[in-house]
mmCIF file with all atom_site columns, C-alpha atoms in Angstrom:
data_model
loop_
_atom_site.group_PDB
_atom_site.id
_atom_site.type_symbol
_atom_site.label_atom_id
_atom_site.label_alt_id
_atom_site.label_comp_id
_atom_site.label_asym_id
_atom_site.label_entity_id
_atom_site.label_seq_id
_atom_site.pdbx_PDB_ins_code
_atom_site.Cartn_x
_atom_site.Cartn_y
_atom_site.Cartn_z
_atom_site.occupancy
_atom_site.B_iso_or_equiv
_atom_site.pdbx_formal_charge
_atom_site.auth_seq_id
_atom_site.auth_comp_id
_atom_site.auth_asym_id
_atom_site.auth_atom_id
_atom_site.pdbx_PDB_model_num
ATOM 1   C CA . UNK U 1 1   ? 207.805 -48.781 149.643 1.00 0.00 ? 1054 UNK U CA 1
ATOM 2   C CA . UNK U 1 2   ? 206.029 -46.593 147.110 1.00 0.00 ? 1055 UNK U CA 1
ATOM 3   C CA . UNK U 1 3   ? 202.955 -44.394 146.878 1.00 0.00 ? 1056 UNK U CA 1
ATOM 4   C CA . UNK U 1 4   ? 200.260 -46.505 145.226 1.00 0.00 ? 1057 UNK U CA 1
ATOM 5   C CA . UNK U 1 5   ? 197.927 -43.885 143.741 1.00 0.00 ? 1058 UNK U CA 1
ATOM 6   C CA . UNK U 1 6   ? 197.384 -40.278 142.745 1.00 0.00 ? 1059 UNK U CA 1
ATOM 7   C CA . UNK U 1 7   ? 199.776 -37.577 141.608 1.00 0.00 ? 1060 UNK U CA 1
ATOM 8   C CA . UNK U 1 8   ? 202.849 -39.155 143.237 1.00 0.00 ? 1061 UNK U CA 1
ATOM 9   C CA . UNK U 1 9   ? 202.016 -42.734 142.237 1.00 0.00 ? 1062 UNK U CA 1
ATOM 10  C CA . UNK U 1 10  ? 205.173 -44.839 142.070 1.00 0.00 ? 1063 UNK U CA 1
ATOM 11  C CA . UNK U 1 11  ? 207.309 -42.335 143.994 1.00 0.00 ? 1064 UNK U CA 1
ATOM 12  C CA . UNK U 1 12  ? 209.253 -43.833 146.901 1.00 0.00 ? 1065 UNK U CA 1
ATOM 13  C CA . UNK U 1 13  ? 208.461 -43.308 150.572 1.00 0.00 ? 1066 UNK U CA 1
ATOM 14  C CA . UNK U 1 14  ? 211.512 -43.248 152.845 1.00 0.00 ? 1067 UNK U CA 1
ATOM 15  C CA . UNK U 1 15  ? 211.502 -46.555 154.710 1.00 0.00 ? 1068 UNK U CA 1
ATOM 16  C CA . UNK U 1 16  ? 213.263 -47.926 157.779 1.00 0.00 ? 1069 UNK U CA 1
ATOM 17  C CA . UNK U 1 17  ? 216.445 -49.905 157.314 1.00 0.00 ? 1070 UNK U CA 1
ATOM 18  C CA . UNK U 1 18  ? 215.893 -53.595 156.526 1.00 0.00 ? 1071 UNK U CA 1
ATOM 19  C CA . UNK U 1 19  ? 215.407 -55.498 159.759 1.00 0.00 ? 1072 UNK U CA 1
ATOM 20  C CA . UNK U 1 20  ? 214.409 -52.381 161.746 1.00 0.00 ? 1073 UNK U CA 1
ATOM 21  C CA . UNK U 1 21  ? 211.212 -53.515 163.493 1.00 0.00 ? 1074 UNK U CA 1
ATOM 22  C CA . UNK U 1 22  ? 210.649 -50.298 165.473 1.00 0.00 ? 1075 UNK U CA 1
ATOM 23  C CA . UNK U 1 23  ? 208.592 -48.798 162.636 1.00 0.00 ? 1076 UNK U CA 1
ATOM 24  C CA . UNK U 1 24  ? 205.786 -50.844 161.044 1.00 0.00 ? 1077 UNK U CA 1
ATOM 25  C CA . UNK U 1 25  ? 204.750 -49.159 157.774 1.00 0.00 ? 1078 UNK U CA 1
ATOM 26  C CA . UNK U 1 26  ? 201.290 -49.799 156.367 1.00 0.00 ? 1079 UNK U CA 1
ATOM 27  C CA . UNK U 1 27  ? 201.816 -52.135 153.418 1.00 0.00 ? 1080 UNK U CA 1
ATOM 28  C CA . UNK U 1 28  ? 201.120 -51.065 149.835 1.00 0.00 ? 1081 UNK U CA 1
ATOM 29  C CA . UNK U 1 29  ? 198.278 -53.591 149.607 1.00 0.00 ? 1082 UNK U CA 1
ATOM 30  C CA . UNK U 1 30  ? 196.559 -52.316 152.748 1.00 0.00 ? 1083 UNK U CA 1
ATOM 31  C CA . UNK U 1 31  ? 196.995 -48.660 151.683 1.00 0.00 ? 1084 UNK U CA 1
ATOM 32  C CA . UNK U 1 32  ? 195.519 -49.334 148.258 1.00 0.00 ? 1085 UNK U CA 1
ATOM 33  C CA . UNK U 1 33  ? 192.555 -51.207 149.757 1.00 0.00 ? 1086 UNK U CA 1
ATOM 34  C CA . UNK U 1 34  ? 192.070 -48.530 152.384 1.00 0.00 ? 1087 UNK U CA 1
ATOM 35  C CA . UNK U 1 35  ? 191.986 -45.650 149.894 1.00 0.00 ? 1088 UNK U CA 1
ATOM 36  C CA . UNK U 1 36  ? 189.610 -47.583 147.640 1.00 0.00 ? 1089 UNK U CA 1
ATOM 37  C CA . UNK U 1 37  ? 187.372 -48.075 150.666 1.00 0.00 ? 1090 UNK U CA 1
ATOM 38  C CA . UNK U 1 38  ? 187.535 -44.352 151.505 1.00 0.00 ? 1091 UNK U CA 1
ATOM 39  C CA . UNK U 1 39  ? 186.804 -43.342 147.908 1.00 0.00 ? 1092 UNK U CA 1
ATOM 40  C CA . UNK U 1 40  ? 183.620 -45.419 147.853 1.00 0.00 ? 1093 UNK U CA 1
ATOM 41  C CA . UNK U 1 41  ? 182.169 -44.495 151.274 1.00 0.00 ? 1094 UNK U CA 1
ATOM 42  C CA . UNK U 1 42  ? 179.354 -41.958 151.374 1.00 0.00 ? 1095 UNK U CA 1
ATOM 43  C CA . UNK U 1 43  ? 180.612 -40.886 154.837 1.00 0.00 ? 1096 UNK U CA 1
ATOM 44  C CA . UNK U 1 44  ? 184.150 -40.176 153.604 1.00 0.00 ? 1097 UNK U CA 1
ATOM 45  C CA . UNK U 1 45  ? 185.385 -36.614 153.181 1.00 0.00 ? 1098 UNK U CA 1
ATOM 46  C CA . UNK U 1 46  ? 186.352 -35.293 149.763 1.00 0.00 ? 1099 UNK U CA 1
ATOM 47  C CA . UNK U 1 47  ? 190.068 -36.119 149.526 1.00 0.00 ? 1100 UNK U CA 1
ATOM 48  C CA . UNK U 1 48  ? 190.591 -33.163 147.177 1.00 0.00 ? 1101 UNK U CA 1
ATOM 49  C CA . UNK U 1 49  ? 190.011 -30.699 150.027 1.00 0.00 ? 1102 UNK U CA 1
ATOM 50  C CA . UNK U 1 50  ? 190.648 -32.820 153.124 1.00 0.00 ? 1103 UNK U CA 1
ATOM 51  C CA . UNK U 1 51  ? 192.715 -31.721 156.071 1.00 0.00 ? 1104 UNK U CA 1
ATOM 52  C CA . UNK U 1 52  ? 194.348 -34.910 157.329 1.00 0.00 ? 1105 UNK U CA 1
ATOM 53  C CA . UNK U 1 53  ? 195.771 -35.885 160.715 1.00 0.00 ? 1106 UNK U CA 1
ATOM 54  C CA . UNK U 1 54  ? 198.193 -38.837 160.699 1.00 0.00 ? 1107 UNK U CA 1
ATOM 55  C CA . UNK U 1 55  ? 198.648 -40.004 164.319 1.00 0.00 ? 1108 UNK U CA 1
ATOM 56  C CA . UNK U 1 56  ? 201.481 -42.424 165.147 1.00 0.00 ? 1109 UNK U CA 1
ATOM 57  C CA . UNK U 1 57  ? 202.618 -41.540 161.616 1.00 0.00 ? 1110 UNK U CA 1
ATOM 58  C CA . UNK U 1 58  ? 205.657 -43.832 161.403 1.00 0.00 ? 1111 UNK U CA 1
ATOM 59  C CA . UNK U 1 59  ? 206.960 -43.391 157.843 1.00 0.00 ? 1112 UNK U CA 1
ATOM 60  C CA . UNK U 1 60  ? 204.018 -41.141 157.007 1.00 0.00 ? 1113 UNK U CA 1
ATOM 61  C CA . UNK U 1 61  ? 202.848 -43.532 154.293 1.00 0.00 ? 1114 UNK U CA 1
ATOM 62  C CA . UNK U 1 62  ? 199.131 -42.928 154.960 1.00 0.00 ? 1115 UNK U CA 1
ATOM 63  C CA . UNK U 1 63  ? 199.482 -39.154 155.024 1.00 0.00 ? 1116 UNK U CA 1
ATOM 64  C CA . UNK U 1 64  ? 201.644 -39.052 151.889 1.00 0.00 ? 1117 UNK U CA 1
ATOM 65  C CA . UNK U 1 65  ? 199.162 -41.297 150.121 1.00 0.00 ? 1118 UNK U CA 1
ATOM 66  C CA . UNK U 1 66  ? 196.415 -38.796 151.039 1.00 0.00 ? 1119 UNK U CA 1
ATOM 67  C CA . UNK U 1 67  ? 198.546 -35.894 149.739 1.00 0.00 ? 1120 UNK U CA 1
ATOM 68  C CA . UNK U 1 68  ? 199.128 -37.769 146.505 1.00 0.00 ? 1121 UNK U CA 1
ATOM 69  C CA . UNK U 1 69  ? 195.373 -38.110 146.112 1.00 0.00 ? 1122 UNK U CA 1
ATOM 70  C CA . UNK U 1 70  ? 194.775 -34.383 146.588 1.00 0.00 ? 1123 UNK U CA 1
ATOM 71  C CA . UNK U 1 71  ? 194.519 -33.708 150.330 1.00 0.00 ? 1124 UNK U CA 1
ATOM 72  C CA . UNK U 1 72  ? 194.909 -30.002 151.091 1.00 0.00 ? 1125 UNK U CA 1
ATOM 73  C CA . UNK U 1 73  ? 197.149 -30.511 154.134 1.00 0.00 ? 1126 UNK U CA 1
ATOM 74  C CA . UNK U 1 74  ? 198.506 -33.298 156.351 1.00 0.00 ? 1127 UNK U CA 1
ATOM 75  C CA . UNK U 1 75  ? 199.655 -32.992 159.949 1.00 0.00 ? 1128 UNK U CA 1
ATOM 76  C CA . UNK U 1 76  ? 201.976 -35.846 160.906 1.00 0.00 ? 1129 UNK U CA 1
ATOM 77  C CA . UNK U 1 77  ? 202.271 -36.672 164.624 1.00 0.00 ? 1130 UNK U CA 1
ATOM 78  C CA . UNK U 1 78  ? 205.137 -38.934 165.618 1.00 0.00 ? 1131 UNK U CA 1
ATOM 79  C CA . UNK U 1 79  ? 207.562 -38.973 168.522 1.00 0.00 ? 1132 UNK U CA 1
ATOM 80  C CA . UNK U 1 80  ? 210.256 -41.408 167.346 1.00 0.00 ? 1133 UNK U CA 1
ATOM 81  C CA . UNK U 1 81  ? 213.227 -39.542 165.879 1.00 0.00 ? 1134 UNK U CA 1
ATOM 82  C CA . UNK U 1 82  ? 214.020 -42.162 163.213 1.00 0.00 ? 1135 UNK U CA 1
ATOM 83  C CA . UNK U 1 83  ? 210.431 -41.981 161.960 1.00 0.00 ? 1136 UNK U CA 1
ATOM 84  C CA . UNK U 1 84  ? 210.435 -38.163 161.992 1.00 0.00 ? 1137 UNK U CA 1
ATOM 85  C CA . UNK U 1 85  ? 213.579 -38.248 159.835 1.00 0.00 ? 1138 UNK U CA 1
ATOM 86  C CA . UNK U 1 86  ? 211.824 -40.542 157.322 1.00 0.00 ? 1139 UNK U CA 1
ATOM 87  C CA . UNK U 1 87  ? 208.783 -38.237 157.142 1.00 0.00 ? 1140 UNK U CA 1
ATOM 88  C CA . UNK U 1 88  ? 211.014 -35.195 156.552 1.00 0.00 ? 1141 UNK U CA 1
ATOM 89  C CA . UNK U 1 89  ? 212.947 -37.045 153.832 1.00 0.00 ? 1142 UNK U CA 1
ATOM 90  C CA . UNK U 1 90  ? 209.789 -37.996 151.950 1.00 0.00 ? 1143 UNK U CA 1
ATOM 91  C CA . UNK U 1 91  ? 208.271 -34.509 152.308 1.00 0.00 ? 1144 UNK U CA 1
ATOM 92  C CA . UNK U 1 92  ? 211.445 -33.002 150.840 1.00 0.00 ? 1145 UNK U CA 1
ATOM 93  C CA . UNK U 1 93  ? 211.645 -35.543 148.016 1.00 0.00 ? 1146 UNK U CA 1
ATOM 94  C CA . UNK U 1 94  ? 207.998 -34.908 147.059 1.00 0.00 ? 1147 UNK U CA 1
ATOM 95  C CA . UNK U 1 95  ? 208.436 -31.113 147.457 1.00 0.00 ? 1148 UNK U CA 1
ATOM 96  C CA . UNK U 1 96  ? 205.305 -30.820 149.619 1.00 0.00 ? 1149 UNK U CA 1
ATOM 97  C CA . UNK U 1 97  ? 206.695 -28.902 152.605 1.00 0.00 ? 1150 UNK U CA 1
ATOM 98  C CA . UNK U 1 98  ? 204.007 -26.209 152.288 1.00 0.00 ? 1151 UNK U CA 1
ATOM 99  C CA . UNK U 1 99  ? 201.258 -28.858 152.571 1.00 0.00 ? 1152 UNK U CA 1
ATOM 100 C CA . UNK U 1 100 ? 202.570 -30.658 155.667 1.00 0.00 ? 1153 UNK U CA 1
ATOM 101 C CA . UNK U 1 101 ? 203.110 -30.013 159.342 1.00 0.00 ? 1154 UNK U CA 1
ATOM 102 C CA . UNK U 1 102 ? 205.362 -32.415 161.227 1.00 0.00 ? 1155 UNK U CA 1
ATOM 103 C CA . UNK U 1 103 ? 204.836 -32.522 164.987 1.00 0.00 ? 1156 UNK U CA 1
ATOM 104 C CA . UNK U 1 104 ? 207.330 -34.339 167.208 1.00 0.00 ? 1157 UNK U CA 1
ATOM 105 C CA . UNK U 1 105 ? 204.812 -35.260 169.891 1.00 0.00 ? 1158 UNK U CA 1
ATOM 106 C CA . UNK U 1 106 ? 203.078 -38.014 171.820 1.00 0.00 ? 1159 UNK U CA 1
ATOM 107 C CA . UNK U 1 107 ? 199.809 -38.708 169.985 1.00 0.00 ? 1160 UNK U CA 1
ATOM 108 C CA . UNK U 1 108 ? 198.040 -39.530 173.255 1.00 0.00 ? 1161 UNK U CA 1
ATOM 109 C CA . UNK U 1 109 ? 198.533 -36.046 174.744 1.00 0.00 ? 1162 UNK U CA 1
ATOM 110 C CA . UNK U 1 110 ? 196.488 -33.628 172.559 1.00 0.00 ? 1163 UNK U CA 1
ATOM 111 C CA . UNK U 1 111 ? 199.356 -32.934 170.171 1.00 0.00 ? 1164 UNK U CA 1
ATOM 112 C CA . UNK U 1 112 ? 197.529 -30.688 167.681 1.00 0.00 ? 1165 UNK U CA 1
ATOM 113 C CA . UNK U 1 113 ? 197.333 -26.899 167.769 1.00 0.00 ? 1166 UNK U CA 1
ATOM 114 C CA . UNK U 1 114 ? 194.227 -25.427 169.428 1.00 0.00 ? 1167 UNK U CA 1
ATOM 115 C CA . UNK U 1 115 ? 191.494 -24.777 166.872 1.00 0.00 ? 1168 UNK U CA 1
ATOM 116 C CA . UNK U 1 116 ? 192.891 -27.228 164.299 1.00 0.00 ? 1169 UNK U CA 1
ATOM 117 C CA . UNK U 1 117 ? 190.148 -29.232 162.565 1.00 0.00 ? 1170 UNK U CA 1
ATOM 118 C CA . UNK U 1 118 ? 190.593 -32.420 160.536 1.00 0.00 ? 1171 UNK U CA 1
ATOM 119 C CA . UNK U 1 119 ? 188.337 -34.203 158.038 1.00 0.00 ? 1172 UNK U CA 1
ATOM 120 C CA . UNK U 1 120 ? 190.306 -37.461 157.873 1.00 0.00 ? 1173 UNK U CA 1
ATOM 121 C CA . UNK U 1 121 ? 192.239 -38.968 160.774 1.00 0.00 ? 1174 UNK U CA 1
ATOM 122 C CA . UNK U 1 122 ? 194.613 -41.905 160.366 1.00 0.00 ? 1175 UNK U CA 1
ATOM 123 C CA . UNK U 1 123 ? 195.413 -43.761 163.548 1.00 0.00 ? 1176 UNK U CA 1
ATOM 124 C CA . UNK U 1 124 ? 198.083 -46.475 163.428 1.00 0.00 ? 1177 UNK U CA 1
ATOM 125 C CA . UNK U 1 125 ? 199.321 -46.998 167.003 1.00 0.00 ? 1178 UNK U CA 1
ATOM 126 C CA . UNK U 1 126 ? 201.719 -49.729 168.059 1.00 0.00 ? 1179 UNK U CA 1
ATOM 127 C CA . UNK U 1 127 ? 199.590 -52.868 168.016 1.00 0.00 ? 1180 UNK U CA 1
ATOM 128 C CA . UNK U 1 128 ? 198.171 -54.213 171.266 1.00 0.00 ? 1181 UNK U CA 1
ATOM 129 C CA . UNK U 1 129 ? 199.247 -51.360 173.551 1.00 0.00 ? 1182 UNK U CA 1
ATOM 130 C CA . UNK U 1 130 ? 195.864 -49.627 174.027 1.00 0.00 ? 1183 UNK U CA 1
ATOM 131 C CA . UNK U 1 131 ? 197.127 -46.258 172.772 1.00 0.00 ? 1184 UNK U CA 1
ATOM 132 C CA . UNK U 1 132 ? 194.549 -45.635 170.052 1.00 0.00 ? 1185 UNK U CA 1
ATOM 133 C CA . UNK U 1 133 ? 191.576 -44.759 172.258 1.00 0.00 ? 1186 UNK U CA 1
ATOM 134 C CA . UNK U 1 134 ? 193.715 -42.366 174.317 1.00 0.00 ? 1187 UNK U CA 1
ATOM 135 C CA . UNK U 1 135 ? 194.920 -40.621 171.148 1.00 0.00 ? 1188 UNK U CA 1
ATOM 136 C CA . UNK U 1 136 ? 191.388 -40.242 169.773 1.00 0.00 ? 1189 UNK U CA 1
ATOM 137 C CA . UNK U 1 137 ? 190.160 -38.848 173.072 1.00 0.00 ? 1190 UNK U CA 1
ATOM 138 C CA . UNK U 1 138 ? 193.089 -36.390 173.114 1.00 0.00 ? 1191 UNK U CA 1
ATOM 139 C CA . UNK U 1 139 ? 192.202 -34.976 169.674 1.00 0.00 ? 1192 UNK U CA 1
ATOM 140 C CA . UNK U 1 140 ? 188.396 -35.330 169.831 1.00 0.00 ? 1193 UNK U CA 1
ATOM 141 C CA . UNK U 1 141 ? 187.861 -31.553 169.727 1.00 0.00 ? 1194 UNK U CA 1
ATOM 142 C CA . UNK U 1 142 ? 189.701 -31.472 166.388 1.00 0.00 ? 1195 UNK U CA 1
ATOM 143 C CA . UNK U 1 143 ? 187.196 -33.629 164.463 1.00 0.00 ? 1196 UNK U CA 1
ATOM 144 C CA . UNK U 1 144 ? 185.332 -31.779 161.714 1.00 0.00 ? 1197 UNK U CA 1
ATOM 145 C CA . UNK U 1 145 ? 181.618 -32.639 161.566 1.00 0.00 ? 1198 UNK U CA 1
ATOM 146 C CA . UNK U 1 146 ? 181.422 -35.953 159.710 1.00 0.00 ? 1199 UNK U CA 1
ATOM 147 C CA . UNK U 1 147 ? 185.175 -36.581 160.040 1.00 0.00 ? 1200 UNK U CA 1
ATOM 148 C CA . UNK U 1 148 ? 186.315 -40.084 159.130 1.00 0.00 ? 1201 UNK U CA 1
ATOM 149 C CA . UNK U 1 149 ? 188.714 -41.967 161.414 1.00 0.00 ? 1202 UNK U CA 1
ATOM 150 C CA . UNK U 1 150 ? 190.700 -44.859 159.961 1.00 0.00 ? 1203 UNK U CA 1
ATOM 151 C CA . UNK U 1 151 ? 192.068 -46.967 162.834 1.00 0.00 ? 1204 UNK U CA 1
ATOM 152 C CA . UNK U 1 152 ? 194.641 -49.624 162.007 1.00 0.00 ? 1205 UNK U CA 1
ATOM 153 C CA . UNK U 1 153 ? 195.237 -52.270 164.685 1.00 0.00 ? 1206 UNK U CA 1
ATOM 154 C CA . UNK U 1 154 ? 195.528 -56.031 165.123 1.00 0.00 ? 1207 UNK U CA 1
ATOM 155 C CA . UNK U 1 155 ? 191.869 -56.389 166.160 1.00 0.00 ? 1208 UNK U CA 1
ATOM 156 C CA . UNK U 1 156 ? 188.514 -54.736 165.575 1.00 0.00 ? 1209 UNK U CA 1
ATOM 157 C CA . UNK U 1 157 ? 188.254 -51.494 167.547 1.00 0.00 ? 1210 UNK U CA 1
ATOM 158 C CA . UNK U 1 158 ? 185.230 -50.138 169.421 1.00 0.00 ? 1211 UNK U CA 1
ATOM 159 C CA . UNK U 1 159 ? 183.584 -46.758 168.976 1.00 0.00 ? 1212 UNK U CA 1
ATOM 160 C CA . UNK U 1 160 ? 185.235 -44.139 171.219 1.00 0.00 ? 1213 UNK U CA 1
ATOM 161 C CA . UNK U 1 161 ? 185.335 -40.366 171.718 1.00 0.00 ? 1214 UNK U CA 1
ATOM 162 C CA . UNK U 1 162 ? 181.797 -39.792 170.386 1.00 0.00 ? 1215 UNK U CA 1
ATOM 163 C CA . UNK U 1 163 ? 182.611 -41.645 167.164 1.00 0.00 ? 1216 UNK U CA 1
ATOM 164 C CA . UNK U 1 164 ? 180.308 -44.164 165.520 1.00 0.00 ? 1217 UNK U CA 1
ATOM 165 C CA . UNK U 1 165 ? 181.794 -47.355 164.048 1.00 0.00 ? 1218 UNK U CA 1
ATOM 166 C CA . UNK U 1 166 ? 180.727 -47.750 160.399 1.00 0.00 ? 1219 UNK U CA 1
ATOM 167 C CA . UNK U 1 167 ? 182.923 -50.520 158.978 1.00 0.00 ? 1220 UNK U CA 1
ATOM 168 C CA . UNK U 1 168 ? 185.682 -52.975 159.777 1.00 0.00 ? 1221 UNK U CA 1
ATOM 169 C CA . UNK U 1 169 ? 187.957 -54.903 157.384 1.00 0.00 ? 1222 UNK U CA 1
ATOM 170 C CA . UNK U 1 170 ? 190.739 -57.450 157.906 1.00 0.00 ? 1223 UNK U CA 1
ATOM 171 C CA . UNK U 1 171 ? 193.870 -57.514 155.738 1.00 0.00 ? 1224 UNK U CA 1
ATOM 172 C CA . UNK U 1 172 ? 196.048 -60.360 157.002 1.00 0.00 ? 1225 UNK U CA 1
ATOM 173 C CA . UNK U 1 173 ? 197.311 -59.343 160.471 1.00 0.00 ? 1226 UNK U CA 1
ATOM 174 C CA . UNK U 1 174 ? 195.899 -55.827 160.073 1.00 0.00 ? 1227 UNK U CA 1
ATOM 175 C CA . UNK U 1 175 ? 192.355 -54.819 160.965 1.00 0.00 ? 1228 UNK U CA 1
ATOM 176 C CA . UNK U 1 176 ? 191.066 -51.451 159.750 1.00 0.00 ? 1229 UNK U CA 1
ATOM 177 C CA . UNK U 1 177 ? 188.124 -49.974 161.655 1.00 0.00 ? 1230 UNK U CA 1
ATOM 178 C CA . UNK U 1 178 ? 186.318 -46.949 160.199 1.00 0.00 ? 1231 UNK U CA 1
ATOM 179 C CA . UNK U 1 179 ? 184.589 -44.532 162.546 1.00 0.00 ? 1232 UNK U CA 1
ATOM 180 C CA . UNK U 1 180 ? 182.829 -41.259 161.871 1.00 0.00 ? 1233 UNK U CA 1
ATOM 181 C CA . UNK U 1 181 ? 182.122 -38.151 163.916 1.00 0.00 ? 1234 UNK U CA 1
ATOM 182 C CA . UNK U 1 182 ? 178.508 -37.089 164.084 1.00 0.00 ? 1235 UNK U CA 1
ATOM 183 C CA . UNK U 1 183 ? 177.540 -34.298 161.709 1.00 0.00 ? 1236 UNK U CA 1
ATOM 184 C CA . UNK U 1 184 ? 176.866 -32.009 164.647 1.00 0.00 ? 1237 UNK U CA 1
ATOM 185 C CA . UNK U 1 185 ? 180.243 -32.550 166.355 1.00 0.00 ? 1238 UNK U CA 1
#
């Protein structure tokens, strides 16, 4: 697994051991398509200054891709110890420790610090377990006005937590739903 674009293009992302199915990283193809989609959306935040929240971070591939493309800061939220180790390994290898926060927490229980605000939120919960809506509701007070939520699941997702659905794309078994917070949020 490698970063597909930006400053760290081609650099490896620490990945689970072959055969380890507990962590499902977003594929290179989906990440590349997703960031192209973000780059061409009028509703998308400027990646050069974005504060990013990566919920159910897994390997952190989405957050590291955002950092590579200029994001100011990424907060990774993950509770699985093997995944946290992978995120720490990649952060160290890329020498980006000052631009990341790694929270060992349950994404469905308001895991972010009070007052934290995010422009871009990646949400990649375990498929089919109805955790995504709970996580978005838990962090709803952390959406910047006009924040973009990128929700990766196995099916199209509805608007939740005062978010408006603006797009939906299928990539094989993965469905990416884009939602945005109202400008006055």
